[in-house]
GROMACS .gro file of C-alpha atoms in nm:
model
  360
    1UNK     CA    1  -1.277   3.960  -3.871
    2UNK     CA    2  -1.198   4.125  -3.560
    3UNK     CA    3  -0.877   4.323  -3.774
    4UNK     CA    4  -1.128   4.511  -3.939
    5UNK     CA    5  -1.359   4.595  -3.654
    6UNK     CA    6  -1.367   4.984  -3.496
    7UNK     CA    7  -1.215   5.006  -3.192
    8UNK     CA    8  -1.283   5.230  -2.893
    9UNK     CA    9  -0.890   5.421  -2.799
   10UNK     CA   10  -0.953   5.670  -2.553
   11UNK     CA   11  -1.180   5.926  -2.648
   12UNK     CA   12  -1.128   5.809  -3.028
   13UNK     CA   13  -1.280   5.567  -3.266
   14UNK     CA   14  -1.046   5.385  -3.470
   15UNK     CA   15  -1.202   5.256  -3.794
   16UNK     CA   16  -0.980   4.930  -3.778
   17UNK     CA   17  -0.727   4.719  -3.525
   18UNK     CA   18  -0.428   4.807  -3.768
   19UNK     CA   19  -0.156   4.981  -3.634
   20UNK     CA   20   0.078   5.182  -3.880
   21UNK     CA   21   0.397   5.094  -3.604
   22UNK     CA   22   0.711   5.374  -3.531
   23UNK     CA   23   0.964   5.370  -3.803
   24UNK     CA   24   1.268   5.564  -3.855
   25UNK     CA   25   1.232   5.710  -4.183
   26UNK     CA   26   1.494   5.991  -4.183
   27UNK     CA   27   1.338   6.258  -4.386
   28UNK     CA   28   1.351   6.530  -4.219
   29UNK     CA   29   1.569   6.742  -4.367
   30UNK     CA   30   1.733   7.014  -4.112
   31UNK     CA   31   1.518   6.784  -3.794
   32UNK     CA   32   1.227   6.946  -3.956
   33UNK     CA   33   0.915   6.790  -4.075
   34UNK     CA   34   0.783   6.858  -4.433
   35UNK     CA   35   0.587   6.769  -4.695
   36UNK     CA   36   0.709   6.457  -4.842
   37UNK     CA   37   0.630   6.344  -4.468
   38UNK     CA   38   0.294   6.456  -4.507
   39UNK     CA   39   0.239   6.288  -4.820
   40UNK     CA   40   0.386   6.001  -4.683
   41UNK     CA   41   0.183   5.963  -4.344
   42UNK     CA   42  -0.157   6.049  -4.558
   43UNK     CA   43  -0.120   5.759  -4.837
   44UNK     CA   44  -0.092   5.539  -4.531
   45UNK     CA   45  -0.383   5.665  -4.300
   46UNK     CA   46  -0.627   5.359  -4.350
   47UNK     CA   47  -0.434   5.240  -4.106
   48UNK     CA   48  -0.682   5.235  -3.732
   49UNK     CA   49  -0.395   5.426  -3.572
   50UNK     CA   50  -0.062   5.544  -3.719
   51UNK     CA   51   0.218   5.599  -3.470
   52UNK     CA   52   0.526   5.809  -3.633
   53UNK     CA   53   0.857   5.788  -3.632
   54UNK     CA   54   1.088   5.847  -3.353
   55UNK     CA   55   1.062   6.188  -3.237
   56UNK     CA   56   1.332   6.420  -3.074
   57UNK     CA   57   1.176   6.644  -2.773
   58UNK     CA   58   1.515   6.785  -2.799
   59UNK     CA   59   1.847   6.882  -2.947
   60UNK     CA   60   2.029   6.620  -2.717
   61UNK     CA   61   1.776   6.336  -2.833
   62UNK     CA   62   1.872   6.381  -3.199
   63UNK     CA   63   2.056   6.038  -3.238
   64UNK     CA   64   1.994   5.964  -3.623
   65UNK     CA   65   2.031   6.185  -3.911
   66UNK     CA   66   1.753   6.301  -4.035
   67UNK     CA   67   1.472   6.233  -3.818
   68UNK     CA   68   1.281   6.506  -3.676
   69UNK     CA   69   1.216   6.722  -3.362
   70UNK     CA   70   0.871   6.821  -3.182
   71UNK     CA   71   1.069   7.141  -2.998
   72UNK     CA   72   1.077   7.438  -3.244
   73UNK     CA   73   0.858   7.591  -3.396
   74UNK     CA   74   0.943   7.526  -3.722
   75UNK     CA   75   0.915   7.149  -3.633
   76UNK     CA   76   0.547   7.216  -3.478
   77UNK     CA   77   0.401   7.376  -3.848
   78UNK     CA   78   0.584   7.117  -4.061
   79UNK     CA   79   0.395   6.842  -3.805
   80UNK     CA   80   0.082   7.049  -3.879
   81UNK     CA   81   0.089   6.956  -4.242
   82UNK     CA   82   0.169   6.532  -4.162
   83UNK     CA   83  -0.160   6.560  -3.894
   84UNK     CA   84  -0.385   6.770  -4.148
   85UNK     CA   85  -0.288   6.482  -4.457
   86UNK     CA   86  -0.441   6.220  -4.223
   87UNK     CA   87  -0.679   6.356  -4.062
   88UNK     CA   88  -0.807   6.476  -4.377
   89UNK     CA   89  -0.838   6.058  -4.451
   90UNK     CA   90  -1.010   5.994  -4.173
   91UNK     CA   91  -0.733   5.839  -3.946
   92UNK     CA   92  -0.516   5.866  -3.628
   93UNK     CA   93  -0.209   5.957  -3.544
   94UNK     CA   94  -0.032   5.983  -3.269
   95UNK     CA   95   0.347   6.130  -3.208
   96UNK     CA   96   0.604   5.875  -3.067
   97UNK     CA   97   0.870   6.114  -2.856
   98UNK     CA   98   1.210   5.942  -2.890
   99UNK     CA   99   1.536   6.058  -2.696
  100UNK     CA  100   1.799   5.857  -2.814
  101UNK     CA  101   2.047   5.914  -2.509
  102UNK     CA  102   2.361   5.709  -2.588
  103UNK     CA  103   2.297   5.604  -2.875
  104UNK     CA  104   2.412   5.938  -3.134
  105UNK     CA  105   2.637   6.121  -3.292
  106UNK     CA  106   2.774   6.483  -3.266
  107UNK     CA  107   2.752   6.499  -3.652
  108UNK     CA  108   2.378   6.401  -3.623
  109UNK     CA  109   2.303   6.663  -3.395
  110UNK     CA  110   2.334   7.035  -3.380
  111UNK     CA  111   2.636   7.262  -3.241
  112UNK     CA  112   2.604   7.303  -2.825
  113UNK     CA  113   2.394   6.995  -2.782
  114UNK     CA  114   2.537   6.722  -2.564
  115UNK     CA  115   2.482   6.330  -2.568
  116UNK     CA  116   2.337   6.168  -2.244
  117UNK     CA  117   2.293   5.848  -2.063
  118UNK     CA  118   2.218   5.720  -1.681
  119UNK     CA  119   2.555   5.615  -1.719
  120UNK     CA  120   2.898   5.722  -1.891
  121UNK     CA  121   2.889   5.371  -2.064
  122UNK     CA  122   2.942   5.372  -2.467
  123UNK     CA  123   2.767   5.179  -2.701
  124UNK     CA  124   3.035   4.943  -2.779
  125UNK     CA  125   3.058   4.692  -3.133
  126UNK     CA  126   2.877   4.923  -3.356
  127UNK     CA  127   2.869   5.274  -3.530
  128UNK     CA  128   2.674   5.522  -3.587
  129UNK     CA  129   2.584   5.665  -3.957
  130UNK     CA  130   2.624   6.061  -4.037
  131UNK     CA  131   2.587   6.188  -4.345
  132UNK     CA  132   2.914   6.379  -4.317
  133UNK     CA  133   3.154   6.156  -4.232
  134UNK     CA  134   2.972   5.788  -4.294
  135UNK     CA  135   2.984   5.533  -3.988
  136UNK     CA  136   3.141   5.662  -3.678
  137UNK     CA  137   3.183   5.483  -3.331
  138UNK     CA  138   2.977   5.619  -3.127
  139UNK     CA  139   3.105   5.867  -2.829
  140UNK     CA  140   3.117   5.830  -2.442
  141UNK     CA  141   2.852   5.992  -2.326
  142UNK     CA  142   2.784   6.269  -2.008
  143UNK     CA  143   2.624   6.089  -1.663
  144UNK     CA  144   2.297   6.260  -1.657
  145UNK     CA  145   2.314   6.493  -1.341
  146UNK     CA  146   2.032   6.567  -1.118
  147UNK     CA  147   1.947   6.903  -1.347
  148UNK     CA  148   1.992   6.719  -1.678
  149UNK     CA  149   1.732   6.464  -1.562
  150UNK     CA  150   1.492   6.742  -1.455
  151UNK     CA  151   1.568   6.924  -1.770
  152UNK     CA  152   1.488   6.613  -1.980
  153UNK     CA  153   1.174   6.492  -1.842
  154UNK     CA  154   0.981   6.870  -1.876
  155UNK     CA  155   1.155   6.818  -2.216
  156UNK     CA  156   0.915   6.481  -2.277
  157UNK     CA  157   0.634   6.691  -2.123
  158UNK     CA  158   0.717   7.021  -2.310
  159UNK     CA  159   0.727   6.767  -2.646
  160UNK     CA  160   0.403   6.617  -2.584
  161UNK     CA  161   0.193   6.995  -2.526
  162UNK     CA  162   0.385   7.064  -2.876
  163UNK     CA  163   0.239   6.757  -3.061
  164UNK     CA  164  -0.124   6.865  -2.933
  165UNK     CA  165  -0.014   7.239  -3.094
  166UNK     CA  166   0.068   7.034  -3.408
  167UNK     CA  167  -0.265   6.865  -3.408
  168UNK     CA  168  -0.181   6.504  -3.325
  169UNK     CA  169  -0.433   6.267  -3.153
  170UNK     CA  170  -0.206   6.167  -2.872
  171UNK     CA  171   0.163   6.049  -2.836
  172UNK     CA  172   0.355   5.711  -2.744
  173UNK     CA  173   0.655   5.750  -2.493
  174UNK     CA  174   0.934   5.539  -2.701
  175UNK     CA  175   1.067   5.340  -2.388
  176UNK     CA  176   1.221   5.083  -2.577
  177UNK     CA  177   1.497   4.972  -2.764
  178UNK     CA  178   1.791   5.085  -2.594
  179UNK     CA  179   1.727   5.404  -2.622
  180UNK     CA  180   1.741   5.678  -2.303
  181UNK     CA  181   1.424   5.561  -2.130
  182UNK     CA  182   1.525   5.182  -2.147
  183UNK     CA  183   1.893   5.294  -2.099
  184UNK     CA  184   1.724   5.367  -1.736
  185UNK     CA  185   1.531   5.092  -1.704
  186UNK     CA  186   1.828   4.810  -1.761
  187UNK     CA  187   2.104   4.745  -1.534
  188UNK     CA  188   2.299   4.667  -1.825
  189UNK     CA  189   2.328   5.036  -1.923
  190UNK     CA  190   2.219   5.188  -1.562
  191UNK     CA  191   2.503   5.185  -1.331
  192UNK     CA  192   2.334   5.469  -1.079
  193UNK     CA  193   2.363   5.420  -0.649
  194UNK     CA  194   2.120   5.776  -0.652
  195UNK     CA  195   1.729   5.736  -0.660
  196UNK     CA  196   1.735   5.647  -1.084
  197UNK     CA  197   1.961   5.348  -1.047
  198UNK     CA  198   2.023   5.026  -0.812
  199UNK     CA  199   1.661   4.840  -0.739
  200UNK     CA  200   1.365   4.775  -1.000
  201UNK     CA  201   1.199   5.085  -0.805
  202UNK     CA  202   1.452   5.333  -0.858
  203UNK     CA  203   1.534   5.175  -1.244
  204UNK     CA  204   1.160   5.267  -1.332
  205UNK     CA  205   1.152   5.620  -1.146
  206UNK     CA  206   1.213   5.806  -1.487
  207UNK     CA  207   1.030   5.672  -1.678
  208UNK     CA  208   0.715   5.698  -1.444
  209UNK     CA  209   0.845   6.054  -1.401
  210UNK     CA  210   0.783   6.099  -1.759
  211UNK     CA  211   0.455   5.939  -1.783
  212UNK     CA  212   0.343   6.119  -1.512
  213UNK     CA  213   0.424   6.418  -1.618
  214UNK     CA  214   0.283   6.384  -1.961
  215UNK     CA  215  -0.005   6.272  -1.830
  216UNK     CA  216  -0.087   6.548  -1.605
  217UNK     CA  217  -0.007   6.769  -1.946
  218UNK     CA  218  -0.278   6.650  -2.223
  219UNK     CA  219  -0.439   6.330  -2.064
  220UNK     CA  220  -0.345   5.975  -1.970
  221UNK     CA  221  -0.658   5.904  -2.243
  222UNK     CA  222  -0.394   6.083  -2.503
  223UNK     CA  223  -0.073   5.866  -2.380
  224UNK     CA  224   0.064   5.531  -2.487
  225UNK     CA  225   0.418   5.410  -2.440
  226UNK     CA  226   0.640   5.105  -2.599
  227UNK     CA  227   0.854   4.895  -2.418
  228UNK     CA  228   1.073   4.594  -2.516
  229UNK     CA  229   1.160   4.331  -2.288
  230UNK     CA  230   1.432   4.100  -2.355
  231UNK     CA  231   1.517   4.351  -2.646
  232UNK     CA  232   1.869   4.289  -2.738
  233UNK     CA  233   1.869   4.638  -2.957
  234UNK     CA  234   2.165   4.906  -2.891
  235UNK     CA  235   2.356   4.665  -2.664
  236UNK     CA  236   2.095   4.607  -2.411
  237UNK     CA  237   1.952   4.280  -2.378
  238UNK     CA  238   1.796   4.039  -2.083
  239UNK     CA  239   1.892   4.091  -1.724
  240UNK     CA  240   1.811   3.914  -1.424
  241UNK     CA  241   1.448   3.976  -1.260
  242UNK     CA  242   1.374   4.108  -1.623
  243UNK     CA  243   1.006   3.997  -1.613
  244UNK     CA  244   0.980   4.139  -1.276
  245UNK     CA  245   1.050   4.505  -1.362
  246UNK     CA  246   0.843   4.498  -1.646
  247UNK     CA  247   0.526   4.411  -1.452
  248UNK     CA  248   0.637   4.607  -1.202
  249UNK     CA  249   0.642   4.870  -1.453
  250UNK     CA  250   0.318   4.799  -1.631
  251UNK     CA  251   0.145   4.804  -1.314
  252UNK     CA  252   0.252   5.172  -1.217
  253UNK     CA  253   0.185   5.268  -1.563
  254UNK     CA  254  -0.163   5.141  -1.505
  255UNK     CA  255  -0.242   5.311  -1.210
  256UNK     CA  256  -0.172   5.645  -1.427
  257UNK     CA  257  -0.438   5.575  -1.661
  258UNK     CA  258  -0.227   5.515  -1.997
  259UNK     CA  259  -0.428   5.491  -2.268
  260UNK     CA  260  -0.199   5.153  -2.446
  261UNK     CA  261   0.073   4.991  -2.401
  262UNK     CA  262   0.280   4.850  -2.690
  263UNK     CA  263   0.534   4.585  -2.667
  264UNK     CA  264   0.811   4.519  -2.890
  265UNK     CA  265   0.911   4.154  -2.999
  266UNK     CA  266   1.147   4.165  -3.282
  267UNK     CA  267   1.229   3.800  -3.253
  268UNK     CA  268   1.089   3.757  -3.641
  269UNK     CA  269   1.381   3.972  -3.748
  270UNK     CA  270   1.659   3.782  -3.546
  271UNK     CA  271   1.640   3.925  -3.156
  272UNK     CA  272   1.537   3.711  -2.877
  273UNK     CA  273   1.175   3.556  -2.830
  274UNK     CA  274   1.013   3.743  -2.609
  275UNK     CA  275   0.833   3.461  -2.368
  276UNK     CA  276   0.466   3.407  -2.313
  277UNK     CA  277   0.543   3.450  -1.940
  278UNK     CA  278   0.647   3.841  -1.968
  279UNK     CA  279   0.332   3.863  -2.239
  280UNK     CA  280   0.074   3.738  -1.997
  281UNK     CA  281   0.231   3.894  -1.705
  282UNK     CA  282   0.203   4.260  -1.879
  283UNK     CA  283  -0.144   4.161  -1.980
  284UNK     CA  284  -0.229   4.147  -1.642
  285UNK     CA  285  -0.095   4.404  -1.474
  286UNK     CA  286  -0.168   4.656  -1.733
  287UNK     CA  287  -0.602   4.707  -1.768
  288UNK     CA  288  -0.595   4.941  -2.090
  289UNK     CA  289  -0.512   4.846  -2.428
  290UNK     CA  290  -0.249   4.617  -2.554
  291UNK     CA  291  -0.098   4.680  -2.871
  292UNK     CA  292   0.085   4.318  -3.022
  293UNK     CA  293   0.364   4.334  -3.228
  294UNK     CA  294   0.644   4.135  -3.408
  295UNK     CA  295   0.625   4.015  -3.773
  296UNK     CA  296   0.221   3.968  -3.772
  297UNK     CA  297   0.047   3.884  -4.092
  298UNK     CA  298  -0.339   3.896  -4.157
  299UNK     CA  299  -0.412   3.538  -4.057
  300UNK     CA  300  -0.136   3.555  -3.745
  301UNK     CA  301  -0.279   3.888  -3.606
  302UNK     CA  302  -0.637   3.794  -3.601
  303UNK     CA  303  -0.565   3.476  -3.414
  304UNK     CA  304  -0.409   3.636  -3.135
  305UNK     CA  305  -0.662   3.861  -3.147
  306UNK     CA  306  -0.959   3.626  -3.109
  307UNK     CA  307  -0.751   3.446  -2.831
  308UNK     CA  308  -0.747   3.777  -2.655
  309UNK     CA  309  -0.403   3.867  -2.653
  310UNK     CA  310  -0.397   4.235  -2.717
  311UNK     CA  311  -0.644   4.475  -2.882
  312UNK     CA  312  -0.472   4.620  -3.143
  313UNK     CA  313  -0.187   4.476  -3.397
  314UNK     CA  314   0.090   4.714  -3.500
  315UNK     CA  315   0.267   4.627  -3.852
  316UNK     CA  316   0.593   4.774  -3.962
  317UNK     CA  317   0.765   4.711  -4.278
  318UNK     CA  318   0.466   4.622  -4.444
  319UNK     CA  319   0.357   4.929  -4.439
  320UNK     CA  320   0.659   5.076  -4.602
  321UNK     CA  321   0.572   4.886  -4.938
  322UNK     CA  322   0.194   4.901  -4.910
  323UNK     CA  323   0.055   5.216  -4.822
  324UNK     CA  324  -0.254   5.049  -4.831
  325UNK     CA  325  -0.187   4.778  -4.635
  326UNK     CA  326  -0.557   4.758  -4.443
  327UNK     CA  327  -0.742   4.728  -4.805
  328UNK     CA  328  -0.466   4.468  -4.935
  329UNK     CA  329  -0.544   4.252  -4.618
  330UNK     CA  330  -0.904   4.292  -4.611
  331UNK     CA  331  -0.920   4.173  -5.007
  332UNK     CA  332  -0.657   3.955  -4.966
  333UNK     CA  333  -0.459   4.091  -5.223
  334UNK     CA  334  -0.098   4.048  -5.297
  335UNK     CA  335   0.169   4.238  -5.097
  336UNK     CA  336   0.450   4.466  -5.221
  337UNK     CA  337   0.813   4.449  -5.132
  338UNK     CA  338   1.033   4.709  -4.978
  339UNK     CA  339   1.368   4.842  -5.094
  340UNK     CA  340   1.549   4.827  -4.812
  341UNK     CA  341   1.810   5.015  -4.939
  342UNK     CA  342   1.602   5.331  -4.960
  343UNK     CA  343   1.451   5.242  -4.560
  344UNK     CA  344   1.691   5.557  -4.485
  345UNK     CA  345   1.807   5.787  -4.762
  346UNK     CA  346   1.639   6.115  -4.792
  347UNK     CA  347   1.342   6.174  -5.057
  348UNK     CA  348   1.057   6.020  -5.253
  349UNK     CA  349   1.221   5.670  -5.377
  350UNK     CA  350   1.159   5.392  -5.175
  351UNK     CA  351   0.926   5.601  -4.951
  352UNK     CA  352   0.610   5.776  -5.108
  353UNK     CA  353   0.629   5.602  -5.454
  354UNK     CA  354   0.489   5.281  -5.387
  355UNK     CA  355   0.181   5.154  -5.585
  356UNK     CA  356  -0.200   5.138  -5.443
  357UNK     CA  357  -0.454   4.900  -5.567
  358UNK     CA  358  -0.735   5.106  -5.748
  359UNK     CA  359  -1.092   5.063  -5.637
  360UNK     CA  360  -1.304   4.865  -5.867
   0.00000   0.00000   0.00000
């Protein structure tokens, strides 16, 4: 089966086509990673490639409690323990740097920091949780100046030269899911008349800014990024000439050399379908590797991948259950459940006590 074939990323070899996909976890105690992380990333590197959690390059990009930073020090040595427990397996792993923008909390982040968006537009309809004072609405945010853009894209750069300090393979720009890169790209959440807002060109200018700059910084061969059109996640959602932007997008990512590009399509969890259309039009424009995702099981993933739909398949909650996940597929073995009600709370239940089958 191709699933279980190595694949060529880059300058690596991946031992399979299974991606360990980004999820929030919210571990990090103080924004800083530790060893229950490690523990947890290691039990799960049979996966080809993991990609981590959301990742602030920043004190303004800490949206959720709990999840961690890539800009101290401190943050940089706990990461050194999460890429030495899978490397020590044999696997990947690459850093996924998040900014949240909008979409935070003062109580979720520390004293002085400020919450940013393209636009002074809140996230309306839902809350945000803190552990201090449970679910709050979430806060009007500052309009990005000219400076605070500048300031946040070396931030992105500065955050991926700090992942390659903390020994990670590479790193995946999170521009998706409503959150400050995809806050640029959508008209929904973009109201700018300067250079970052108004046409598809000027919509995409920060986040090519960003992948340029990373780029230049440890290698387009070391650079992925995830995107999510027609995501309908943090009160963003379709907009007109939607398909249009994201080719337009995929097609100046190209020319930079990105390693992958993953897209998002949460439609097996209640968002939108994502069309074929959009699918075949990124497949196009972009040349390097596609990373599918959105609800894939053993027998779905390796028929998309035989019809040549992407290269790789990233799975998320399965993962959480099944550490590992690539043996249980491969012998077609039965498949844990989650608690979901442990997805976010802070130590070892629900996250790094889950069962593995013993070899025979």
């Amino acid at each position: 089966m191709k699933l279980f074939e190595n694949y060529p990323l880059g300058p690596f070899n991946l031992k399979n086509r299974i991606v360990m996909a980004p999820m929030t976890r919210s571990r990090a105690l103080n924004n800083i990673p530790n060893g229950l992380m490690a523990t947890y990333y290691g039990q799960r590197a049979g996966a080809g490639l993991i990609i981590t959690e959301g990742t602030s390059p920043s004190p303004n990009g800490l949206g959720y409690a709990r999840i961690p930073g890539v800009y101290s020090e401190a943050q940089i040595e706990g990461w050194k323990k999460v890429t030495e427990a899978v490397h020590e397996q044999g696997g990947k792993i690459f850093l996924q740097i998040m900014h949240t923008g909008r979409v935070s909390h003062p109580d979720n982040m520390p004293v002085g920091s400020t919450i940013l968006a393209p636009s002074p537009l809140t996230l309306e309809g839902e809350q945000m949780y803190t552990d201090q004072n449970g679910m709050q609405p979430y806060p009007q945010p500052k309009e990005m100046d000219d400076t605070d853009i500048a300031t946040a894209i070396e931030e992105y750069i500065q955050a991926a030269r700090n992942a390659i300090s903390a020994g990670f393979d590479g790193v995946e720009i999170h521009a998706a899911n409503g959150y400050l890169i995809d806050q640029f790209l959508n008209p929904i959440t973009n109201k700018r008349t300067d250079n970052y807002g108004g046409s598809v060109e000027n919509r995409n200018r920060f986040a090519l800014e960003v992948a340029s700059g990373v780029t230049q910084a440890i290698g387009a061969d070391k650079t992925g990024i995830r995107i999510s059109p027609y995501g309908a996640f943090n009160g963003l959602g379709e907009f007109d000439g939607v398909n249009d932007a994201f080719i337009s997008l995929a097609a100046a990512l190209d020319k930079l050399g990105l390693v992958y590009l993953h897209v998002v399509d949460h439609s097996a969890m209640g968002a939108p379908t994502v069309p074929d259309s959009i699918k075949d039009g990124l497949r196009k424009a972009f040349s390097g590797t596609y990373i599918l995702s959105g609800g894939y099981d053993k027998e779905s993933a390796e028929a998309d991948l035989e019809a040549g739909k992407g290269e790789l398949v990233a799975f998320g909650r399965p993962f959480i259950a099944n550490p590992d996940l690539p043996k249980r597929m491969k012998e077609a073995l039965a498949l844990q459940n989650p608690n979901p009600d442990a997805f976010y709370t802070a130590d070892a239940e629900g996250y790094t006590d889950y069962g593995v089958v013993q070899s025979s």
